[in-house]
Every structure is written in C-alpha cells, then in structure tokens.
Coordinates of C-alpha atoms in Angstrom, one line a residue:
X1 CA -3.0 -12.8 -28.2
X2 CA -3.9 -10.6 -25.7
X3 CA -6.1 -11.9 -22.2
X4 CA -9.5 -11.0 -24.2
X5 CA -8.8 -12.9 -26.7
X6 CA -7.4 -16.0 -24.4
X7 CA -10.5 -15.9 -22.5
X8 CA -12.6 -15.9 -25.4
X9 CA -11.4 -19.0 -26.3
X10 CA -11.2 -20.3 -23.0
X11 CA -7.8 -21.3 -22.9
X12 CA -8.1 -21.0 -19.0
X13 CA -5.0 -23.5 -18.3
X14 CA -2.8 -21.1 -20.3
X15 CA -4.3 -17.9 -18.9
X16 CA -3.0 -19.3 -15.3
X17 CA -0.2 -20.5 -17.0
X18 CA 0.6 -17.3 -17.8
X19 CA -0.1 -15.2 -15.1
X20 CA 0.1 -16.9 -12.0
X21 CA 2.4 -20.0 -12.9
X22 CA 4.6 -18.3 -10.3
X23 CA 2.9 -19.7 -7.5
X24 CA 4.6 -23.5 -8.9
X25 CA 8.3 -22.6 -8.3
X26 CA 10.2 -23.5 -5.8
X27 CA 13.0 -21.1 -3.9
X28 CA 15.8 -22.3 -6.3
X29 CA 14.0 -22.2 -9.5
X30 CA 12.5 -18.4 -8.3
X31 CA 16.4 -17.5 -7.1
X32 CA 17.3 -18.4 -11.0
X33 CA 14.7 -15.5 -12.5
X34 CA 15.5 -13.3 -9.8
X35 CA 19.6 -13.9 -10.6
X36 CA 19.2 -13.3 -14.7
X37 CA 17.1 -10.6 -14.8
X38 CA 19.6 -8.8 -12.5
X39 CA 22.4 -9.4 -14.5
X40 CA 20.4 -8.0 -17.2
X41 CA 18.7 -5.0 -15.7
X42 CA 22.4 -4.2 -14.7
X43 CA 23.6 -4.3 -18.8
X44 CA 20.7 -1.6 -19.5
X45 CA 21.7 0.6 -16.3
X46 CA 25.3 0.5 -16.6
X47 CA 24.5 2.4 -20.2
X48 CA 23.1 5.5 -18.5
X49 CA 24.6 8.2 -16.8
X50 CA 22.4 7.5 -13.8
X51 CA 23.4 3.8 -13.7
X52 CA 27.3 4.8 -13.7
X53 CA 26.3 8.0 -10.6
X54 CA 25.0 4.4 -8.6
X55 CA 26.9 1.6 -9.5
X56 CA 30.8 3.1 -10.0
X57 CA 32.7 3.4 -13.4
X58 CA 33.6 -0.3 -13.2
X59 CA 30.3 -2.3 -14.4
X60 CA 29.3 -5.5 -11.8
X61 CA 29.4 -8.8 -13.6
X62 CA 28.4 -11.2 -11.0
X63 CA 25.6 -10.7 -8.2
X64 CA 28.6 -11.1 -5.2
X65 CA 29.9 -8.3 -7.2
X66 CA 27.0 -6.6 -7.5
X67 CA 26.1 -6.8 -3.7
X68 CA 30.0 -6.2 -2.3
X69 CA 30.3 -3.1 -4.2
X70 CA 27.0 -1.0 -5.2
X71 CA 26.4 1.0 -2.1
X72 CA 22.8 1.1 -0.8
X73 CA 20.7 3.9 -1.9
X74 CA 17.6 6.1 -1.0
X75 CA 15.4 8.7 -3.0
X76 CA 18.0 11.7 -2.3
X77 CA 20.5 9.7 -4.2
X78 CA 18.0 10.4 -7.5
X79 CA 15.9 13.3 -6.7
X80 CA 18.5 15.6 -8.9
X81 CA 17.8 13.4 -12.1
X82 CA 14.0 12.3 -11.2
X83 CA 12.2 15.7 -9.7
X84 CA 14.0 17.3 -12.9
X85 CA 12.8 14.7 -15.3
X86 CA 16.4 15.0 -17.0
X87 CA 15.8 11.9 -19.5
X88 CA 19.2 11.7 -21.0
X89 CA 20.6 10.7 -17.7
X90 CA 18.0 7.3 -17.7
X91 CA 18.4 3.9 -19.2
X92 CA 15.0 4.0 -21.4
X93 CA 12.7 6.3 -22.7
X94 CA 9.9 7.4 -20.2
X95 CA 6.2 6.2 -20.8
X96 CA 4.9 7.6 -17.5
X97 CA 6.4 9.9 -15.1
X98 CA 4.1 8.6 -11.6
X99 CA 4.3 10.5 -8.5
X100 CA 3.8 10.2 -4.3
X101 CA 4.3 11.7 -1.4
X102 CA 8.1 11.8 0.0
X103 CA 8.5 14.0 2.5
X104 CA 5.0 15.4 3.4
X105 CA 1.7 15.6 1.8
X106 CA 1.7 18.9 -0.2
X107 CA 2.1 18.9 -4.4
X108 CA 5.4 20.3 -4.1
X109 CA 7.2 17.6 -2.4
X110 CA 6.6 14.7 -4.6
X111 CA 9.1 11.9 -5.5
X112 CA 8.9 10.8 -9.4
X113 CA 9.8 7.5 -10.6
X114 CA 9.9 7.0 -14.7
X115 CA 8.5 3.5 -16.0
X116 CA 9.9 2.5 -19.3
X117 CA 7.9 0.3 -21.6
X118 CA 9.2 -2.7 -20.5
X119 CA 7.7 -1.6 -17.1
X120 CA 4.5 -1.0 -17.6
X121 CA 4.3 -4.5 -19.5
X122 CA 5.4 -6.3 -16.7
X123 CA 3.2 -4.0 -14.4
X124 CA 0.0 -5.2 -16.6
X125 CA 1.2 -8.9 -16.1
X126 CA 1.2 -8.5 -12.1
X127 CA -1.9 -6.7 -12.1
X128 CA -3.7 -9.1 -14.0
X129 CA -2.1 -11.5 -12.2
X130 CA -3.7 -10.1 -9.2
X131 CA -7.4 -9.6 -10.5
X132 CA -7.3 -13.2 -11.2
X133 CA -6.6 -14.5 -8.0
X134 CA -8.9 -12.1 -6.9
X135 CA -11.8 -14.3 -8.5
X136 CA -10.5 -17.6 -7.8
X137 CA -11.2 -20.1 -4.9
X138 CA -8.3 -22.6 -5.5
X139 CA -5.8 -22.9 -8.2
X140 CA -6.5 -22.8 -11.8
X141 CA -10.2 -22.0 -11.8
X142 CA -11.1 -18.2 -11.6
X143 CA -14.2 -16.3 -13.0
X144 CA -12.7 -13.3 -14.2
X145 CA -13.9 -11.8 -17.9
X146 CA -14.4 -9.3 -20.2
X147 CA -17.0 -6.4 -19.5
X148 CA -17.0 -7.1 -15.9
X149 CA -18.2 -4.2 -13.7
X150 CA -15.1 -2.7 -11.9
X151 CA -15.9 -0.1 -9.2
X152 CA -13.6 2.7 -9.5
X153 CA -11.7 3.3 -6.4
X154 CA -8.5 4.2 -7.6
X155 CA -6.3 7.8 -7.2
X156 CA -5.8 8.8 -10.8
X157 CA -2.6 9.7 -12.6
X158 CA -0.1 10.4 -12.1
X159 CA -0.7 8.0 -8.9
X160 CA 0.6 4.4 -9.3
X161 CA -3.2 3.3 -9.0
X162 CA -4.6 5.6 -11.5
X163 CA -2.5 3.6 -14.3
X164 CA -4.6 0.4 -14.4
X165 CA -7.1 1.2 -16.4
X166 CA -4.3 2.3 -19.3
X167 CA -2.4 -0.6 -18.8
X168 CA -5.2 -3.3 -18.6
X169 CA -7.3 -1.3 -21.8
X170 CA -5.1 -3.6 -24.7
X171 CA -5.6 -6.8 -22.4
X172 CA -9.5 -6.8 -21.3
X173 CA -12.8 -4.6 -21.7
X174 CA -13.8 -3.3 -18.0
X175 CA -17.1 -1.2 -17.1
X176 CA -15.6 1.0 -15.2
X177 CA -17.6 3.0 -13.0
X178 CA -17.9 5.7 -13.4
X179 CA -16.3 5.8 -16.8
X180 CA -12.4 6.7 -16.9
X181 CA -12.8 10.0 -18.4
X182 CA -15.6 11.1 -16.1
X183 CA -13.6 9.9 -13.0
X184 CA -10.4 11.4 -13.6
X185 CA -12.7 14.8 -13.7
X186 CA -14.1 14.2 -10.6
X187 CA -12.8 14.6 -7.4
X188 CA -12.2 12.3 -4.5
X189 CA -15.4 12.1 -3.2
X190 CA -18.0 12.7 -6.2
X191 CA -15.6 9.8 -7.8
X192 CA -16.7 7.3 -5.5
X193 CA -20.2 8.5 -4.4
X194 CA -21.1 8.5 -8.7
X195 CA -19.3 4.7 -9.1
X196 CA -21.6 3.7 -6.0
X197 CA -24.7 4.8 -7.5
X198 CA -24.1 3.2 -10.9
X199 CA -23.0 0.1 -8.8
X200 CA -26.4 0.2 -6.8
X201 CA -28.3 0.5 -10.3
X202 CA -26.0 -2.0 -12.8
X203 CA -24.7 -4.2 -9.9
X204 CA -20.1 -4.8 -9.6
X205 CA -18.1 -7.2 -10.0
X206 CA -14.6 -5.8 -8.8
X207 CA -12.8 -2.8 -6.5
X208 CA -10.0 -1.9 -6.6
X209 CA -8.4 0.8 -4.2
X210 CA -7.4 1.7 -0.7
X211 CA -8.8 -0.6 1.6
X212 CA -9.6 2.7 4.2
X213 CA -11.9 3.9 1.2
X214 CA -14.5 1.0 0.5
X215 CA -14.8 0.8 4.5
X216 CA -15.5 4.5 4.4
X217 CA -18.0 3.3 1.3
X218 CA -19.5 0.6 3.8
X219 CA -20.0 2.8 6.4
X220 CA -21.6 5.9 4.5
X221 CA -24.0 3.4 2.9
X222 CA -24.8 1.9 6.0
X223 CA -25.5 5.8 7.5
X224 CA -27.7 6.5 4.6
X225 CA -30.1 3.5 5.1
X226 CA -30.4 4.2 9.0
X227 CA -31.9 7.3 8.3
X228 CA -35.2 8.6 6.5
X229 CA -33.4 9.8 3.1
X230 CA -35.6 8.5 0.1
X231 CA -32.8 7.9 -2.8
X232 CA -34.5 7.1 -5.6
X233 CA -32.4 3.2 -7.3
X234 CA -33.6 2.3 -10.4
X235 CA -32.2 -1.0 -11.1
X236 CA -31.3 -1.8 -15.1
X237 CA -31.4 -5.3 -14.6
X238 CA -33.1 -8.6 -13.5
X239 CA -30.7 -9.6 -10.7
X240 CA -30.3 -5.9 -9.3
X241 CA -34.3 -5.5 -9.1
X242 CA -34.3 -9.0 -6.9
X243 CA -31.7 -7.5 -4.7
X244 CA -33.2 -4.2 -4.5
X245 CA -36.5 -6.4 -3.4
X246 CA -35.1 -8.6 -0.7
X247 CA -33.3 -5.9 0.5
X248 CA -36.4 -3.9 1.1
X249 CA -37.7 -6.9 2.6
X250 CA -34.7 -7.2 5.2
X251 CA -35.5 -3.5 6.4
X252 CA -39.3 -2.9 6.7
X253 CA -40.6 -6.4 7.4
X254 CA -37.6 -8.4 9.3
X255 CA -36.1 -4.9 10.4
X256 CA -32.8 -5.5 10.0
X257 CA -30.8 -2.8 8.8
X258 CA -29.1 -3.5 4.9
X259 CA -25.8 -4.1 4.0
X260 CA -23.9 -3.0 0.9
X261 CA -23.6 -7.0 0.4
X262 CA -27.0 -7.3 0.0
X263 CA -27.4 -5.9 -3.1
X264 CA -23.6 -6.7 -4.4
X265 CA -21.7 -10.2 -5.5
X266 CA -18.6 -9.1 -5.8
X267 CA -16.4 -11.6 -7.8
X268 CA -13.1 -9.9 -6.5
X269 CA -11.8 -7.2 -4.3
X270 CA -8.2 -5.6 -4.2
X271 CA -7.0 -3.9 -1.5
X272 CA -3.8 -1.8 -1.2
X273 CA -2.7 0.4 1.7
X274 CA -1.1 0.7 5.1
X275 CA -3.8 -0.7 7.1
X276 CA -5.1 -3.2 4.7
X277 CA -5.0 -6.4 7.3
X278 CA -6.6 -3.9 10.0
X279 CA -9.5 -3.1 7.7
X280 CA -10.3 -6.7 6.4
X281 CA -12.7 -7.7 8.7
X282 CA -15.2 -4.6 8.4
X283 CA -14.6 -4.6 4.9
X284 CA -15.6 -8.6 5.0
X285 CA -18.6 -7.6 6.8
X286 CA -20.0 -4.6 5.0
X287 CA -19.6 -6.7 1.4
X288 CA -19.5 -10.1 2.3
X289 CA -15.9 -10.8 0.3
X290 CA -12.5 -11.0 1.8
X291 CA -10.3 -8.4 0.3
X292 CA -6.9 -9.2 -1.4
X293 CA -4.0 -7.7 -0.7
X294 CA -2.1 -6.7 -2.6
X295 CA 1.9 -4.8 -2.1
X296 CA 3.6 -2.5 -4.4
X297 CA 4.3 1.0 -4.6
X298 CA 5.7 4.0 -6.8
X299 CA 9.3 2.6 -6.8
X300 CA 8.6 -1.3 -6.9
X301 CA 4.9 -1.5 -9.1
X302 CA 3.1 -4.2 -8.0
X303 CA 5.7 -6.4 -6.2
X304 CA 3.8 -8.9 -4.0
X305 CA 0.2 -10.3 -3.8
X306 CA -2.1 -12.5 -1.4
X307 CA -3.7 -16.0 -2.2
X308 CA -6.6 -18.1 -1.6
X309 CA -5.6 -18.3 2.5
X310 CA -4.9 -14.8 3.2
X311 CA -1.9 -16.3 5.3
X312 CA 0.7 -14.1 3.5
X313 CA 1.9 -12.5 0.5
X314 CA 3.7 -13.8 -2.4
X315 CA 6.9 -11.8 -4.5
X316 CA 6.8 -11.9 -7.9
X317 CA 9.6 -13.1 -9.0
X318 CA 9.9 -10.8 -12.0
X319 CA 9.6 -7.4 -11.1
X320 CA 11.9 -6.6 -8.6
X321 CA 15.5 -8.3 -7.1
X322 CA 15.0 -8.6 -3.4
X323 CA 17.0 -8.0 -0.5
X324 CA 16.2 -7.4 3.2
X325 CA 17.7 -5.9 5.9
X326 CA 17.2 -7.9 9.5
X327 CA 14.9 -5.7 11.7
X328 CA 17.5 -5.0 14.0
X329 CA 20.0 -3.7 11.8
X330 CA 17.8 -1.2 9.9
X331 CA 16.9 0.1 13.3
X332 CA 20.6 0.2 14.2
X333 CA 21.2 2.3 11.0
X334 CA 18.3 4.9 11.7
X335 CA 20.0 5.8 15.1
X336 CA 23.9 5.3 13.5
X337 CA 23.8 6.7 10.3
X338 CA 27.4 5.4 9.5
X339 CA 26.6 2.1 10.2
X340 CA 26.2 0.2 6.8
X341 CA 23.7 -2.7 6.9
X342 CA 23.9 -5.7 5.3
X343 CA 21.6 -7.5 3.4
X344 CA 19.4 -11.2 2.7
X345 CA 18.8 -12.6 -0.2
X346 CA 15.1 -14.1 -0.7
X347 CA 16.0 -17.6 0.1
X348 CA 17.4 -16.5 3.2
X349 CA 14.7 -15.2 4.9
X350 CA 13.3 -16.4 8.4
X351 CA 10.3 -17.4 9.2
X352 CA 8.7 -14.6 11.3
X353 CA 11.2 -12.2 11.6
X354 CA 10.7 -8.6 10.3
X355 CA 12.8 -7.0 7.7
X356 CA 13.4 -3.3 5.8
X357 CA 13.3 -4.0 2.2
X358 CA 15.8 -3.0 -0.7
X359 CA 15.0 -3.7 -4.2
X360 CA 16.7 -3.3 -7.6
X361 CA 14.1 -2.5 -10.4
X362 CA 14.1 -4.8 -13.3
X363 CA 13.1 -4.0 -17.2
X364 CA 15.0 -0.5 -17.4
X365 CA 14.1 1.1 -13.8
X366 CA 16.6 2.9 -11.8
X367 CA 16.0 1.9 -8.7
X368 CA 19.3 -0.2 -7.5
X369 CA 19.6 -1.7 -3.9
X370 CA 16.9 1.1 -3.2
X371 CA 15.8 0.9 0.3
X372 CA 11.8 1.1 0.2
X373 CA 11.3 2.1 3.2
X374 CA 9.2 -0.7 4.4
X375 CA 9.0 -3.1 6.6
X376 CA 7.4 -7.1 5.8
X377 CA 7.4 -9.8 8.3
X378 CA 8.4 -13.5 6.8
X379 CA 5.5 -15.2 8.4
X380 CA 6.1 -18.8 7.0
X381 CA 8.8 -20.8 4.5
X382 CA 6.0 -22.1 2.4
X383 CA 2.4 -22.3 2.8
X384 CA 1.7 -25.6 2.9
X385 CA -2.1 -25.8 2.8
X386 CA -2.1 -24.4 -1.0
X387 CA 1.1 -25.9 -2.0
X388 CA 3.2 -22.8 -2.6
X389 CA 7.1 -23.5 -2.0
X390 CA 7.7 -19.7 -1.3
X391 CA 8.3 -17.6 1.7
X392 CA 4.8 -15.9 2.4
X393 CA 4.9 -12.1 3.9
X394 CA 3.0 -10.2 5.5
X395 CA 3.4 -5.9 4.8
X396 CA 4.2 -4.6 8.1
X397 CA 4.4 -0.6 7.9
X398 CA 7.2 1.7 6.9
X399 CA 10.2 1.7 8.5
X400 CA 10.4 3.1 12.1
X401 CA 11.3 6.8 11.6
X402 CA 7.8 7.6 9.1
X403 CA 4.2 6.6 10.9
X404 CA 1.5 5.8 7.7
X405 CA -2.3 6.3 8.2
X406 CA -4.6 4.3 6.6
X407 CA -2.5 4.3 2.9
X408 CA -3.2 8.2 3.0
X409 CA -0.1 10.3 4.1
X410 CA 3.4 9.3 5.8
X411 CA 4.5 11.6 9.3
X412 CA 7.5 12.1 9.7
X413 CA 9.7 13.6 13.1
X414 CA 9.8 17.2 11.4
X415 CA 6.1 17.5 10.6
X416 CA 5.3 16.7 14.1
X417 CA 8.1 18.9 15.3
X418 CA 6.6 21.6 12.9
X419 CA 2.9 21.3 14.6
X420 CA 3.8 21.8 17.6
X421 CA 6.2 24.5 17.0
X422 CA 3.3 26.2 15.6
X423 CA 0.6 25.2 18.2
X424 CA 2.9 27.3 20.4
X425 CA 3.0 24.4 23.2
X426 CA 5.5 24.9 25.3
X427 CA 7.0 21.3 24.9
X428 CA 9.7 19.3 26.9
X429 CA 9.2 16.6 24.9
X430 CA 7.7 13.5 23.2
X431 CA 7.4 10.6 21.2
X432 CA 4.6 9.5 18.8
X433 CA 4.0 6.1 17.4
X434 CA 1.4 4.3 15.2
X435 CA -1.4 2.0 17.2
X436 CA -4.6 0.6 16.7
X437 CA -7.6 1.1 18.5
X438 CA -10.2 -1.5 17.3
X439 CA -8.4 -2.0 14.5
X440 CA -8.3 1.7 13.2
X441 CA -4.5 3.1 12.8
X442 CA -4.4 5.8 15.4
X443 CA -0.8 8.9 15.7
X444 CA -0.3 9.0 19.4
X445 CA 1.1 11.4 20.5
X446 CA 2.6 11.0 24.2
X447 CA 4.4 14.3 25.7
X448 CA 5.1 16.8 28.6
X449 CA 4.6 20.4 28.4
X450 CA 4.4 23.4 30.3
X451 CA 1.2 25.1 31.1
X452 CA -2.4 24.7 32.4
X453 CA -3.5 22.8 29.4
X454 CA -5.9 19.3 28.7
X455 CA -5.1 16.8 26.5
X456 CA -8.5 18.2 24.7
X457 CA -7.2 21.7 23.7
X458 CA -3.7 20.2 23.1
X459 CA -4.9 17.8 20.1
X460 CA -7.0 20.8 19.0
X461 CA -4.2 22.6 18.6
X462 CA -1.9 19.3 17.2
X463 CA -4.8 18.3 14.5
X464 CA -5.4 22.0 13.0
X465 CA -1.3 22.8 12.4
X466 CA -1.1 19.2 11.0
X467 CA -3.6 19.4 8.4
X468 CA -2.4 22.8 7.2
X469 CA 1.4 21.5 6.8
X470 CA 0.3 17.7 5.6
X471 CA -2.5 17.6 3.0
X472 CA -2.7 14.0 2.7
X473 CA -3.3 14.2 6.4
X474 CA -6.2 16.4 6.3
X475 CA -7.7 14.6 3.7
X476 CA -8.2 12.0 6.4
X477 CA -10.8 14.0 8.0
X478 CA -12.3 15.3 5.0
X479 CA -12.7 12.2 2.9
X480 CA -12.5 9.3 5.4
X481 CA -14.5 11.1 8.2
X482 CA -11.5 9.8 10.2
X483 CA -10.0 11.1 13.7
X484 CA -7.0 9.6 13.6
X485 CA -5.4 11.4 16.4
X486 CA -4.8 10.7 19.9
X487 CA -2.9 12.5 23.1
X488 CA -1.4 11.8 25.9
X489 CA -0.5 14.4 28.4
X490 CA 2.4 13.1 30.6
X491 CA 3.6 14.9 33.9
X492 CA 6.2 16.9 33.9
X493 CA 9.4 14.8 34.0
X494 CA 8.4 11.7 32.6
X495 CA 10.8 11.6 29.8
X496 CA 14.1 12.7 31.9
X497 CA 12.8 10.4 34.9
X498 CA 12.7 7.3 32.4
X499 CA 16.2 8.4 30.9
X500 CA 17.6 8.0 34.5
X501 CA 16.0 4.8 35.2
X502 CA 16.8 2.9 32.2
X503 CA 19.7 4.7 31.2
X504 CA 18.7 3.7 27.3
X505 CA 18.0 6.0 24.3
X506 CA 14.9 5.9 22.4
X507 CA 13.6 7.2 19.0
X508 CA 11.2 10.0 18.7
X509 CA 9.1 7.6 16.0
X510 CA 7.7 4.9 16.9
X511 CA 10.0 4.0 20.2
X512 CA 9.3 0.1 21.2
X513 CA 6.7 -0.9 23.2
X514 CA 9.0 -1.2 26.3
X515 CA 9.8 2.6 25.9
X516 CA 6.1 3.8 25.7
X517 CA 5.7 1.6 28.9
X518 CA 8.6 2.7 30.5
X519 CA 7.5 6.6 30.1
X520 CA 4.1 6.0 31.3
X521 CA 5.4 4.4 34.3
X522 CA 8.0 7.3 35.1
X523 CA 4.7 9.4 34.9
X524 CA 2.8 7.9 37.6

C-alpha cells in the first residue's frame, strides 16, 4: 500500500508510524539499526570488486573489525570506477547515475555516485519522511495529501534534488509547478519565474529547493510590486481571488507594500543548502513559514532532517552508518596528511562540539568510511522539549580547506590561486574564508600585493577570472543577483609581520578567527 493509498484511508497513525517512527528511539535502540545494516551493507560490498579495492581481501565480520581495519576514504579512492561508470566493478545494478560538483563548477569535473534500487527506496522513505514533518506542528498530526500544489524549486537530473519527483510519483500525486516535463526544459530562471506565476494564479502548498533560491523568489516579487509593472493574475480559484483582493487592499488603500505571504499558505517548506540557517529568517518573512531543513547530499541521500523546534537536526538511522571525526583532528589531518584520524560512533558525540563526518552507505552503495566533507556541530544529547532521545545537529559548512556559497559552488585553494594568477596581481599573499554579513555568506578575500591598486579594481579583477574558471560561481551573479565577494587590501608585510609575532602556521582556507585578527593587526 503505497502513501496515497494510506492517506486515503486515513490511516494517519501508521503513516507516522511509518515514516517518522524514528523520532521514538532512543540512542541504544538507533545504535542496534545502525550496527545490522552495516554488517549487511558489508555482505553486499564484499561481493564486488570495488568492495574488495576498499575493504582488503579479508571480509570484516564485526564493526571493531570493520572500524580497526578499513582505511578511511575520499572520492579519489573511487573516481576510476564512478567517472567511468564501469558497473561490473559495483555491488548492484545502477538505477541512477546522479552527479555534483567536486572539484570546481564546470560540467567536466563532476563526481558520480550510482544508487541501486534499494537506494532510491530508502531515499523515497526519508523524503517523505521529510514533507511530512514539513506540515506538521507536533507529533503525529500533519496535513500533507495527495494533489497538493508543490512549487518547483529543485535542480533537475541528474542533481540529487531533481530525483524527487521520480521517486515520490508511485507514493503520492503532486501538482507540480510547473509540470515535470516542462521544468526539466526550462532553464534555471524561466523554471522558477513559470512555477511562480502558476503559484500566484492556483495558489502552493509546498517548496522544495535551495533555501538561497525562494529568498531570491521573495525578493524579486517584492521588486516587482514596488514598481509600476501591471502583470496581469488571473486567479482560478475562490481562495486565490480573496487573496489577490486583500492584497490589493494592503497596497493602494493601507499602502503597505505586499508580501509573497499574502497571497500564499504554505503547508510546508524544505530547505537544503549551505546557508540554509542564514537565510531562514528572510525566508520566514517574505512567506510567513519557517523553512525545514533538511541535510543530505550526492554521496549520503537524504541523511538528516529538522523538527517541529528548529533546535537541530535529526539522523536517520537507516540510510547511512555514522562516524565523526573531532574538529580538531580533521583539522590536524588537513595540515598533516599522514596523520590518520580516528573516529566517534553516534552515541559518542558531545554536545556542542563540531565534527567532520564519515559515512558508510547502506542498501548496496559504495561509499565506506567516506569522509563527506562536512562539518555538523552536536548542539544537544536530546531535545527535550519534543521528547526526542537523539543527539540533534546542526550542518555547519564543509570542511576547512573548501568555502561553500549559498548551496551553489564549493572554492577551493587552487581556484582562488588560479584567479589571481590570471588577474595578473602581483600577490605576496593571502587567505580567504567564508563570513556573513547580515546573514548573507560572503568569500573574503584578505591579501598583500604589489602595485598602486584599490581594493575596488582588485575584486574586479578577482570576480571576472572566478566566474570564467567556476560556473557554479558565476551563476551566483546571474541567477541569485548575488555579490558574494569581498576584499581586503592589507599593507605590505602583514602576513610575514604576523608569522614573526606569533610564530604559528595558518591555512590558506578559512584560517581561525584569531589568525584573521592577528593579520589585520600586523597591518596596522
């Protein structure tokens, strides 16, 4: 019996049952599932070629054994298999082949990660998971259903987010707007400005995409209005037309300019991306609905998602086996690449600390003791308010060596390095990390350079050479409307005055907050 069917017959207990019992275990009870699917995933694995490259001719049996002997891996270790797609090397047969951006935003440098059936089951199960506690306001009552209105925000395939609709079609009837085949023709910005209009005529019930998207939605709707453009809305129903009225009423007569949530009710909103906590409370204001988060990715599918408090993230316990590295130790290993970390178990996490996470992919992935590259914070043990005896996380950015912008494109050392090579600044040196200005993710850039030049010419030369070697960077400018870069011109000898003083190395990526202040002091 498929969800349709369930909610038909409004078996809602078992529908939560179902999908979100989850949220009832305890640590011991979640250790269990997270224990037996391992020892299972590692049965399929150790049957494939690529599952004997990992793991070592001699097959784990126990998860000490597994942990003591399995080396830690990244993407390099299966970028020979996956980029060539070699099947007969994998533990099950390929559904989907869904892509992303490794090392910089251009269509030739894209990891691949093959979902098996199994997969994409369990990914439908966490999704719906999520769009249920989407449109709930406490525990066991939500008011998701069939032919609800979903606002197409999503990157199509062979993007992770661009598989819902395929997944969820055999478990629940969505209106997507626009329609699925229309919006996979469409590019980024038709997509969303045709689902808007067909939102502002049929009214929405759910979105689902990057949270820096509906706030460039909220923002573009809110420009519109302001001005004297005359777009014609012909509402098709009762409620809409109501809306549409007391919305006119809220501009001309009280003069008070109109809000996308004045002519939406959203039931649910999903947010995914980088800067997803940043964005929330523009995104709360522009639609009158607090987002939920949601964590996942190309490797892990949907992995963790928020609840009714929005005080922290929840793991399902069924999609991926969990390990984290302490903060301190997958810095350590950035700067010493011999040094091999070692890892927590989920039951030995502390509250508010920050770790890198590993995971093993269950139901025929090959993904074993993968290390994201990401960092979460464990901001509580439980959450006591809502009764949930789990840790509760909180998505903190990627790991320190790669600067994310708004769930768009991933920097790295060499693409900066490459830009300014290019610009043809004559650089002594610098450091760039990821901040927030009024809440809006911001690159900054801090270095020294020879020359008679201003920090304005300098980012005009940064920002053009990073947008032709990072197209998931430019696309920040042309779809968001977003400047995301800031410069800092230090004097000449900062850096080497700094290196004297503290007598400390630094990273070129994000360097701690003492070493930005630390540089800006040597360049006064």
């Amino acid at each position: 019996m498929n969800l349709q069917e369930m909610l038909r017959k409004e078996d809602y207990d078992k529908i939560w049952e179902k999908y979100c019992g989850f949220l009832d275990l305890n640590i011991d009870e979640f250790m269990q599932i997270q224990e037996r699917l391992l020892i299972e995933q590692i049965d399929i694995l150790y049957k494939s070629k690529i599952g004997k490259k990992i793991m070592g001719e001699i097959k784990p049996t126990t998860l000490s054994d597994f942990r003591n002997r399995v080396p830690l891996t990244t993407y390099e270790d299966y970028a020979d298999v996956l980029l060539n797609q070699k099947e007969d090397a994998l533990p099950c047969k390929t559904v989907y082949w869904i892509k992303t951006t490794w090392k910089g935003g251009t269509q030739d440098d894209m990891k691949q990660a093959p979902y098996s059936q199994n997969m994409i089951d369990e990914h439908t199960k966490s999704f719906i998971a999520t769009l249920i506690l989407a449109t709930s306001k406490k525990k066991g009552e939500f008011s998701l259903r069939a032919k609800d209105k979903f606002l197409y925000g999503m990157a199509p395939l062979p993007y992770l987010t661009g598989l819902a609709p395929y997944v969820l079609k055999n478990e629940i009837e969505f209106e997507y707007m626009p329609p699925i085949k229309d919006a996979e023709s469409l590019g980024f910005r038709e997509r969303n400005k045709v689902g808007f209009e067909l939102a502002l005529n049929k009214g929405v019930d759910l979105f689902f995409g990057l949270s820096s998207v509906l706030v460039k939605i909220g923002e573009e709707f809110i420009s519109r209005n302001s001005t004297r453009e005359k777009k014609i809305i012909k509402p098709k129903t009762f409620k809409m037309k109501m809306k549409l009225a007391k919305a006119f009423i809220k501009k001309y007569i009280k003069k008070q300019p109109i809000l996308p949530k004045d002519l939406f009710n959203f039931k649910g909103i999903i947010c995914a991306g980088t800067d997803s906590l940043a964005f929330r409370d523009k995104i709360d204001y522009y639609f009158g609905k607090r987002p939920l988060e949601i964590y996942g990715g190309t490797e892990i599918t949907t992995a963790a998602v928020e609840t009714w408090g929005h005080s922290g993230l929840t793991f399902f316990p069924d999609v991926n086996f969990l390990e984290f590295i302490p903060e301190k130790d997958s810095i350590r290993s950035i700067r010493d690449k011999n040094f091999i970390p070692k890892t927590l178990l989920f039951n030995e996490l502390e509250a508010n600390q920050k770790y890198e996470l590993v995971t093993t992919k269950f139901r025929g992935g090959v993904f074993v003791r993968y290390r994201v590259g990401d960092m979460i914070e464990c901001v509580s043990l439980e959450d006591k308010v809502y009764n949930i005896k789990l840790p509760q996380i909180r998505y903190i950015d990627r790991i320190s060596n790669i600067i994310d912008l708004a769930g768009f494109t991933r920097i790295t050392e060499t693409t900066i390095e490459q830009a300014l090579k290019l610009s043809q600044i004559d650089v002594v040196n610098w450091v760039a990390c990821k901040e927030y200005d009024k809440n809006e993710p911001k690159l900054h850039i801090y270095l020294e350079a020879r020359g008679n030049l201003n920090e304005l010419t300098i980012k005009q030369k940064i920002h053009e050479h990073l947008k032709q070697l990072d197209s998931d960077y430019l696309n920040i400018e042309q779809l968001l409307g977003r400047d995301l870069l800031k410069i800092t011109l230090l004097k000449l000898g900062s850096f080497e005055n700094y290196l004297f003083s503290s007598n400390s190395l630094y990273v070129k990526i994000n360097p701690s907050r003492e070493t930005i202040r630390g540089i800006l002091a040597s360049s006064r």
